[in-house]
Tab-separated table of C-alpha atoms in Angstrom:
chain	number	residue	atom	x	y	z
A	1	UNK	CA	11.590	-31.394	-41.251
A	2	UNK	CA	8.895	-28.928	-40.982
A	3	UNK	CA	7.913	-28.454	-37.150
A	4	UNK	CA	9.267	-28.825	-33.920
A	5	UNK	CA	7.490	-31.560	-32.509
A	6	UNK	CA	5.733	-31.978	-29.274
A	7	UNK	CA	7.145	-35.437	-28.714
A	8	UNK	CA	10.838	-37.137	-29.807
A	9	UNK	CA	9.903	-40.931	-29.581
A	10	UNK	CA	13.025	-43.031	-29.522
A	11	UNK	CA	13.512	-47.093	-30.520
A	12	UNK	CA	15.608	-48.099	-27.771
A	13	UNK	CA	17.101	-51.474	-29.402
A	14	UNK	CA	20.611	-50.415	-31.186
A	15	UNK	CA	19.417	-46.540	-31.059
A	16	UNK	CA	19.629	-46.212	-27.586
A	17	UNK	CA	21.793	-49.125	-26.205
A	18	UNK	CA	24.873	-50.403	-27.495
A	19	UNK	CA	24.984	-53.713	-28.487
A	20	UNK	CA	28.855	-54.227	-28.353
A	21	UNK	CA	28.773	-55.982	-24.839
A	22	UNK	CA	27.077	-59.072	-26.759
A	23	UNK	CA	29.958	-60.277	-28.443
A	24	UNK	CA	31.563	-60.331	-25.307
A	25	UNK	CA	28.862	-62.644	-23.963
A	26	UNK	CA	28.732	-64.855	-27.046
A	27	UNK	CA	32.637	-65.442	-26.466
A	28	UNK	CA	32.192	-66.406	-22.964
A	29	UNK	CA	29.485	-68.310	-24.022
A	30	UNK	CA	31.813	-70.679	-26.133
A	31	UNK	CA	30.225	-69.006	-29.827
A	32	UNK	CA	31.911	-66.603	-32.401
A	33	UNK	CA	31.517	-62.998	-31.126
A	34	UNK	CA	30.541	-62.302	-34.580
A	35	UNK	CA	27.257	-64.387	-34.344
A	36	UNK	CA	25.560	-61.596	-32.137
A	37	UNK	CA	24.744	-59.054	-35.146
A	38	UNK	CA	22.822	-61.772	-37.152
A	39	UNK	CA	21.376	-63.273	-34.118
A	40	UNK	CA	19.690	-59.862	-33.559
A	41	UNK	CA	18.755	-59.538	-36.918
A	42	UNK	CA	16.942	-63.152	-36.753
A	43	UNK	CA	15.241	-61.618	-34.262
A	44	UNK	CA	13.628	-59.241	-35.906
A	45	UNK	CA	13.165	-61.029	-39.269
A	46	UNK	CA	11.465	-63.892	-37.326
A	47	UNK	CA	9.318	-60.847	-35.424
A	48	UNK	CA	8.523	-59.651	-38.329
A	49	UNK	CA	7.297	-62.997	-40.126
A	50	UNK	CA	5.295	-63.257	-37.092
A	51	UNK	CA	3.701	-59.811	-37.098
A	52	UNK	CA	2.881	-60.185	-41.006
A	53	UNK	CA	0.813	-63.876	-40.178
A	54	UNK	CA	-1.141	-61.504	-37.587
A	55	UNK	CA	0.535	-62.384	-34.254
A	56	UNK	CA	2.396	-59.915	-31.855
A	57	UNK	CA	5.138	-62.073	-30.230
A	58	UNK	CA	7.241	-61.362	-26.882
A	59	UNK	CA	10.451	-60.443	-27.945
A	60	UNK	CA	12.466	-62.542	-25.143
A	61	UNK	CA	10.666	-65.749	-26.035
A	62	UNK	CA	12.244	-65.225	-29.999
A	63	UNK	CA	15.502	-64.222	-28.288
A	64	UNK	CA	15.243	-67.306	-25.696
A	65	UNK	CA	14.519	-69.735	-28.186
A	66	UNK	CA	17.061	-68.604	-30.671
A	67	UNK	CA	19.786	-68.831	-28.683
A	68	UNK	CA	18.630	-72.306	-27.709
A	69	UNK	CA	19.223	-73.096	-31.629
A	70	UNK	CA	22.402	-71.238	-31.942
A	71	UNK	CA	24.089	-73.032	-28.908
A	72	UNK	CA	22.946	-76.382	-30.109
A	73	UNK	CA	24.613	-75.840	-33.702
A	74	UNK	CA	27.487	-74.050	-33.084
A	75	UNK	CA	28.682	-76.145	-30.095
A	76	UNK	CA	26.914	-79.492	-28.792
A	77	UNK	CA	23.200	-80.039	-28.409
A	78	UNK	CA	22.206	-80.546	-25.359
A	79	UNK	CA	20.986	-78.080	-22.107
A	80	UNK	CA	22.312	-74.658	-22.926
A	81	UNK	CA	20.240	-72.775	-20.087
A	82	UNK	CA	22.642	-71.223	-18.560
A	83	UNK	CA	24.249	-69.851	-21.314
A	84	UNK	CA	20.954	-68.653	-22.989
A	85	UNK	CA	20.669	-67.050	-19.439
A	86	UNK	CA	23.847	-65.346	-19.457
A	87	UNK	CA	23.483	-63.692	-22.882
A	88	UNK	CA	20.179	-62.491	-22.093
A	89	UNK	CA	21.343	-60.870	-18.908
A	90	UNK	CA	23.811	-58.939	-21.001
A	91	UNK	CA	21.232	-57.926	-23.531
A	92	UNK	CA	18.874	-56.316	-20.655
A	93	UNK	CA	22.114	-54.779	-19.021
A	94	UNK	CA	23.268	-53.027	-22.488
A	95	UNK	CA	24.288	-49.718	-21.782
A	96	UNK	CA	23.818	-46.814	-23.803
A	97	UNK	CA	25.644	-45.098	-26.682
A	98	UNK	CA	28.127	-42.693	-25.611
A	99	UNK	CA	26.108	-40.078	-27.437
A	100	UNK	CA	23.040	-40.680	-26.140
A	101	UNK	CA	22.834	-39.613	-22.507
A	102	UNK	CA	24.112	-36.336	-23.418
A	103	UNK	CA	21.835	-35.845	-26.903
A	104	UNK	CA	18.886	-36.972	-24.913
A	105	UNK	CA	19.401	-34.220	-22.066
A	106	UNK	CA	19.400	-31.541	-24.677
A	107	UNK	CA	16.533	-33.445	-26.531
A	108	UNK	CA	14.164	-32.760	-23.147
A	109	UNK	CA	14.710	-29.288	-23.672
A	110	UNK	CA	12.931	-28.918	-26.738
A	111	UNK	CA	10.378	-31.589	-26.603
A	112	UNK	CA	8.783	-34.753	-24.281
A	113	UNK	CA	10.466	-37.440	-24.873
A	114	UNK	CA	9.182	-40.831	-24.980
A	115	UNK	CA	10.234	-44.731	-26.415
A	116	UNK	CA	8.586	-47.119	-28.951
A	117	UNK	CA	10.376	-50.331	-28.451
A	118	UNK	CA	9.869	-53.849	-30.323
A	119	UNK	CA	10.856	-55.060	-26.830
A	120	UNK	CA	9.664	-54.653	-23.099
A	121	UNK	CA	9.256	-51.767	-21.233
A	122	UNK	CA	11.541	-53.101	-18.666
A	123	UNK	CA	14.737	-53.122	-21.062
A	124	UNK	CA	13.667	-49.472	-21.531
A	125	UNK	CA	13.558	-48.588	-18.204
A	126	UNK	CA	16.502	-50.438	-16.875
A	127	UNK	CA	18.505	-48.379	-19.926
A	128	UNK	CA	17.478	-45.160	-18.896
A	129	UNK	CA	17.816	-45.827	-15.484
A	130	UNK	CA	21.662	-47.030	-15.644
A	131	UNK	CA	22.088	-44.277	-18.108
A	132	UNK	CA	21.047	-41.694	-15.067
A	133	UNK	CA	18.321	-40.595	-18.098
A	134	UNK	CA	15.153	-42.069	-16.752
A	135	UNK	CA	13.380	-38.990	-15.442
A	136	UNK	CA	13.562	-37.437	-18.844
A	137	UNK	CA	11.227	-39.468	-20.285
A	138	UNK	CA	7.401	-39.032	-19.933
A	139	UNK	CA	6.226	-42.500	-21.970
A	140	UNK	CA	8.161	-45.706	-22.352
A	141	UNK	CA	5.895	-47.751	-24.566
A	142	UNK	CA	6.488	-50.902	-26.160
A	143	UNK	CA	4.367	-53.049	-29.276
A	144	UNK	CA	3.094	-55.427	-26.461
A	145	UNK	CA	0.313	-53.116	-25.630
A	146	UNK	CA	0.095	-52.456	-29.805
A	147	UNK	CA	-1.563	-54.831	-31.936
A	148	UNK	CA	1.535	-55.748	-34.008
A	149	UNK	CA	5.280	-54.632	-33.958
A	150	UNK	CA	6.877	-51.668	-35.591
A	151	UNK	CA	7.159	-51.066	-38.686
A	152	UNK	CA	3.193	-52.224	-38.935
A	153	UNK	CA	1.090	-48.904	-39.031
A	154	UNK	CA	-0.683	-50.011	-35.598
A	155	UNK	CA	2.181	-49.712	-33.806
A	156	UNK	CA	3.008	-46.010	-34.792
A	157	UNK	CA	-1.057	-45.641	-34.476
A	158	UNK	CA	-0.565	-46.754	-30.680
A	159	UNK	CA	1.864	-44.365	-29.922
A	160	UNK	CA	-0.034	-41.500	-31.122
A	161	UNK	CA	-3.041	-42.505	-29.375
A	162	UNK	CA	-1.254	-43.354	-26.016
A	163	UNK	CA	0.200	-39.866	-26.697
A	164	UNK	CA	-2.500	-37.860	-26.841
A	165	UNK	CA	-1.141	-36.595	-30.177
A	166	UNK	CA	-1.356	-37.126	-34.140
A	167	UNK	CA	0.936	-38.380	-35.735
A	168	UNK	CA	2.425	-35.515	-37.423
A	169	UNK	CA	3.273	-33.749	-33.931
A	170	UNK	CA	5.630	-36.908	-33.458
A	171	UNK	CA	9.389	-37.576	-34.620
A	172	UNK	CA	10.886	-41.014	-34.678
A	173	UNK	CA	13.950	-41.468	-33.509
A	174	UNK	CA	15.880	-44.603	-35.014
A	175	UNK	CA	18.976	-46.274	-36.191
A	176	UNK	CA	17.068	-48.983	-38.303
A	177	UNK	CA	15.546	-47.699	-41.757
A	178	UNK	CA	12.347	-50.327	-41.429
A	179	UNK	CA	11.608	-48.312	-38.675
A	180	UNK	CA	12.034	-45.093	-40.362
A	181	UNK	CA	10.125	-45.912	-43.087
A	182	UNK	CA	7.206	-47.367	-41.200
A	183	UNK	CA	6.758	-44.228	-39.010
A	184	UNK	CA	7.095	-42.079	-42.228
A	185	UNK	CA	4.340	-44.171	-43.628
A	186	UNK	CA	2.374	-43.376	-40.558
A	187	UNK	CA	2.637	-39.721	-41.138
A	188	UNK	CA	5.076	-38.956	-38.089
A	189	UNK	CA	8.190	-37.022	-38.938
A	190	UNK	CA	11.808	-39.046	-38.742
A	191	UNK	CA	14.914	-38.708	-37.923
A	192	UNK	CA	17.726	-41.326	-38.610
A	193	UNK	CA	20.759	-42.049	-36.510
A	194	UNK	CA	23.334	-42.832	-38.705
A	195	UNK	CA	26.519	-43.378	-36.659
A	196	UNK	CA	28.224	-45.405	-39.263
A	197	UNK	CA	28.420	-43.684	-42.404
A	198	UNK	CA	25.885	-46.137	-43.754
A	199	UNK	CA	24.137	-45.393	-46.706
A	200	UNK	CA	20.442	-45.317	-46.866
A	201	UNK	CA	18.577	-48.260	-48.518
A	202	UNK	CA	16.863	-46.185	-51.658
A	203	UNK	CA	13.884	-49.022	-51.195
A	204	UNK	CA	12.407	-47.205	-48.176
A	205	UNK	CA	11.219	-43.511	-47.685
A	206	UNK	CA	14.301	-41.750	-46.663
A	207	UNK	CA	14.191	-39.547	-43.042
A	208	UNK	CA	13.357	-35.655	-42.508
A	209	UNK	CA	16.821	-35.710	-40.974
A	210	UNK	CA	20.056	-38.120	-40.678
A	211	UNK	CA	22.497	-37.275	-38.497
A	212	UNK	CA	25.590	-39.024	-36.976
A	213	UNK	CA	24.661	-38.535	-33.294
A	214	UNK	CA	21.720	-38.377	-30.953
A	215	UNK	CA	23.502	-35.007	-29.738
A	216	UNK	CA	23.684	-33.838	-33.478
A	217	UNK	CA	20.176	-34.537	-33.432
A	218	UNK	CA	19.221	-32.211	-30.986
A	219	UNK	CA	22.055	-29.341	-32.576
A	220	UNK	CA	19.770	-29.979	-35.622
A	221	UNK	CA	16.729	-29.000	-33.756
A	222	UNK	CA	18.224	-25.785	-31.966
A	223	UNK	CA	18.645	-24.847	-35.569
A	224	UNK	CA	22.874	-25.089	-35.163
């Protein structure tokens, strides 16, 4: 980390909002709790397969149509609608991590804050909004308005440009190393949430900073 930047971008899915809730909804649904991590990761695998063939797909239509799949197999095929609808109501009413109401307050002190999300702006907003964090963020942007999701460089490139700012003046916030690698490829700075303990993959460029909080984050920044 060499600067203080001018704007702390944040990925909202799993960064921001907890995901917990899901498993929860996949129970109720009549499905394992335990299928919700790799359902989100097919998500973004499939996202991604999509974004490297050239397309930039809406992230509720993978969801949607996922789910669909996972119903059918794991319980009886058939019209699974309002299931599908259930779980996806949960998704967009996530809240957020303990941490990050708190970390992002302090965060607004030092910097404008803004989001780069994979998903709508709506999900974005609703988060913040619930979280009582909304008016601390200047930009929610989302890889709809980009020409392909993150971690493709025109995503990152959008965000600067929608910004006002280069790329270097930005830090990306995330939980998910694909995304810190991509925005490190980009030339922003990076900082990695790393509330588990996880270790870093050694396969992609590791962050300017990992820390276990969003509130450690901005500590970090203060210079604590």
């Amino acid at each position: 980390m060499t600067s203080v930047p001018a704007t702390i971008i944040f990925d909202v899915n799993e960064t921001l909002s907890d995901m917990r809730p899901l498993g929860d909804a996949f129970a109720h649904a009549g499905i394992s709790a335990s299928l919700a991590k790799p359902w989100f990761a097919e998500i973004l695998r499939d996202g991604f397969a999509l974004t490297a063939a050239g397309e930039n797909p809406a992230f509720a239509d993978i969801a949607t149509d996922s789910l669909h799949r996972l119903l059918s197999a794991e319980t009886t095929p058939g019209d699974h609608t309002e299931q599908v609808n259930q779980i996806m109501d949960t998704f967009k009413d996530l809240p957020l991590h303990p941490d990050a109401a708190p970390g992002i307050r302090a965060l607004s002190q030092i910097a404008q804050l803004a989001t780069l999300s994979n998903g709508a702006t709506s999900v974005a907003d609703n988060l913040m909004t619930r979280g009582k964090v909304r008016e601390k963020f200047a930009h929610l942007l989302s890889v709809q308005s980009a020409a392909r999701w993150k971690p493709a460089r025109e995503a990152y490139d959008y965000a600067a440009r929608e910004l006002n700012q280069t790329h270097d003046q930005l830090l990306l916030v995330a939980v998910h190393p694909w995304d810190i690698h991509g925005a490190n490829a980009a030339g922003m700075q990076t900082a990695w949430i790393n509330r588990t303990g996880a270790s870093y993959p050694t396969y992609f460029t590791p962050p300017d900073i990992e820390v276990e909080s969003i509130s450690d984050l901005a500590d970090k920044l203060n210079g604590q």
